[in-house]
């Protein structure tokens, strides 16, 4: 039974990762200080409105892609805002 549950979970993850995302980020685009500041402002105001903000260094850039793709629609971010926030997050160094 446990194998069935684990297998079902794994298959669900694989299928979910294959679904097309309308506003997916693929990597950093905006690297100017002004654009990164805009991304930080959106991150603080839009994301911080609903929950405590995670540390940008808590996840890898690849992990942030999945997190951002899941959370951007909830925060009602348009594609440009989505990209600005992602670029800010991955620009933060430990």
mmCIF file of C-alpha atoms in Angstrom:
data_model
loop_
_atom_site.group_PDB
_atom_site.id
_atom_site.type_symbol
_atom_site.label_atom_id
_atom_site.label_comp_id
_atom_site.label_asym_id
_atom_site.label_seq_id
_atom_site.Cartn_x
_atom_site.Cartn_y
_atom_site.Cartn_z
ATOM 1 C CA UNK A 1 0.000 0.000 0.000
ATOM 2 C CA UNK A 2 2.824 2.385 0.893
ATOM 3 C CA UNK A 3 4.497 1.728 -2.477
ATOM 4 C CA UNK A 4 1.236 2.562 -4.232
ATOM 5 C CA UNK A 5 0.917 5.871 -2.388
ATOM 6 C CA UNK A 6 4.545 6.804 -3.041
ATOM 7 C CA UNK A 7 4.226 5.830 -6.707
ATOM 8 C CA UNK A 8 1.023 7.833 -7.079
ATOM 9 C CA UNK A 9 2.652 10.854 -5.493
ATOM 10 C CA UNK A 10 5.686 10.601 -7.789
ATOM 11 C CA UNK A 11 3.499 10.258 -10.881
ATOM 12 C CA UNK A 12 1.452 13.285 -9.779
ATOM 13 C CA UNK A 13 4.617 15.365 -9.432
ATOM 14 C CA UNK A 14 5.866 14.300 -12.854
ATOM 15 C CA UNK A 15 2.529 15.073 -14.494
ATOM 16 C CA UNK A 16 2.243 18.419 -12.749
ATOM 17 C CA UNK A 17 5.716 19.377 -13.909
ATOM 18 C CA UNK A 18 4.737 18.607 -17.506
ATOM 19 C CA UNK A 19 1.725 20.907 -17.584
ATOM 20 C CA UNK A 20 2.263 24.155 -19.478
ATOM 21 C CA UNK A 21 2.698 27.273 -17.394
ATOM 22 C CA UNK A 22 1.469 30.543 -18.862
ATOM 23 C CA UNK A 23 3.803 32.762 -16.881
ATOM 24 C CA UNK A 24 6.877 30.658 -16.247
ATOM 25 C CA UNK A 25 10.303 32.115 -15.679
ATOM 26 C CA UNK A 26 13.278 30.340 -17.129
ATOM 27 C CA UNK A 27 16.165 32.368 -15.760
ATOM 28 C CA UNK A 28 17.309 35.836 -14.850
ATOM 29 C CA UNK A 29 16.559 38.534 -17.424
ATOM 30 C CA UNK A 30 16.641 41.861 -15.573
ATOM 31 C CA UNK A 31 19.910 42.538 -13.808
ATOM 32 C CA UNK A 32 20.070 46.331 -13.557
ATOM 33 C CA UNK A 33 19.964 47.770 -10.048
ATOM 34 C CA UNK A 34 16.714 49.577 -10.844
ATOM 35 C CA UNK A 35 14.977 46.403 -12.054
ATOM 36 C CA UNK A 36 16.234 44.413 -9.057
ATOM 37 C CA UNK A 37 14.910 47.133 -6.729
ATOM 38 C CA UNK A 38 11.522 46.917 -8.462
ATOM 39 C CA UNK A 39 11.555 43.150 -7.973
ATOM 40 C CA UNK A 40 12.344 43.542 -4.265
ATOM 41 C CA UNK A 41 9.497 46.034 -3.840
ATOM 42 C CA UNK A 42 7.021 43.686 -5.541
ATOM 43 C CA UNK A 43 8.338 40.744 -3.481
ATOM 44 C CA UNK A 44 7.981 42.683 -0.224
ATOM 45 C CA UNK A 45 4.552 44.139 -0.997
ATOM 46 C CA UNK A 46 2.795 41.437 -3.033
ATOM 47 C CA UNK A 47 4.242 38.283 -1.499
ATOM 48 C CA UNK A 48 4.605 39.670 2.017
ATOM 49 C CA UNK A 49 0.945 40.682 2.072
ATOM 50 C CA UNK A 50 -0.178 37.068 2.600
ATOM 51 C CA UNK A 51 2.677 35.343 4.424
ATOM 52 C CA UNK A 52 6.101 35.749 5.976
ATOM 53 C CA UNK A 53 8.690 36.085 3.262
ATOM 54 C CA UNK A 54 11.180 33.260 2.862
ATOM 55 C CA UNK A 55 14.848 34.120 2.658
ATOM 56 C CA UNK A 56 15.832 34.310 -1.019
ATOM 57 C CA UNK A 57 18.884 32.167 -0.257
ATOM 58 C CA UNK A 58 16.720 29.412 1.252
ATOM 59 C CA UNK A 59 16.189 27.847 -2.177
ATOM 60 C CA UNK A 60 18.155 27.328 -5.370
ATOM 61 C CA UNK A 61 17.261 29.233 -8.543
ATOM 62 C CA UNK A 62 15.696 26.043 -9.936
ATOM 63 C CA UNK A 63 13.562 25.604 -6.821
ATOM 64 C CA UNK A 64 12.490 29.245 -7.061
ATOM 65 C CA UNK A 65 11.163 28.629 -10.577
ATOM 66 C CA UNK A 66 8.658 26.117 -9.198
ATOM 67 C CA UNK A 67 7.810 28.255 -6.189
ATOM 68 C CA UNK A 68 7.322 31.353 -8.323
ATOM 69 C CA UNK A 69 5.229 29.503 -10.894
ATOM 70 C CA UNK A 70 2.945 28.319 -8.099
ATOM 71 C CA UNK A 71 2.747 31.594 -6.173
ATOM 72 C CA UNK A 72 2.716 34.299 -8.888
ATOM 73 C CA UNK A 73 -0.908 33.621 -9.916
ATOM 74 C CA UNK A 74 -1.998 33.761 -6.264
ATOM 75 C CA UNK A 75 -0.253 37.120 -5.881
ATOM 76 C CA UNK A 76 -1.825 38.241 -9.169
ATOM 77 C CA UNK A 77 1.559 39.084 -10.680
ATOM 78 C CA UNK A 78 1.683 39.762 -14.392
ATOM 79 C CA UNK A 79 4.492 38.224 -16.458
ATOM 80 C CA UNK A 80 6.773 41.251 -16.073
ATOM 81 C CA UNK A 81 6.295 41.412 -12.283
ATOM 82 C CA UNK A 82 6.831 37.662 -12.071
ATOM 83 C CA UNK A 83 10.165 38.003 -13.882
ATOM 84 C CA UNK A 84 11.232 41.020 -11.801
ATOM 85 C CA UNK A 85 10.600 39.173 -8.533
ATOM 86 C CA UNK A 86 12.402 36.058 -9.739
ATOM 87 C CA UNK A 87 15.394 38.092 -10.896
ATOM 88 C CA UNK A 88 15.572 39.857 -7.537
ATOM 89 C CA UNK A 89 15.333 36.612 -5.561
ATOM 90 C CA UNK A 90 18.072 34.810 -7.482
ATOM 91 C CA UNK A 91 20.333 37.868 -7.363
ATOM 92 C CA UNK A 92 20.543 37.747 -3.551
ATOM 93 C CA UNK A 93 23.781 36.103 -2.456
ATOM 94 C CA UNK A 94 24.461 34.307 0.819
#
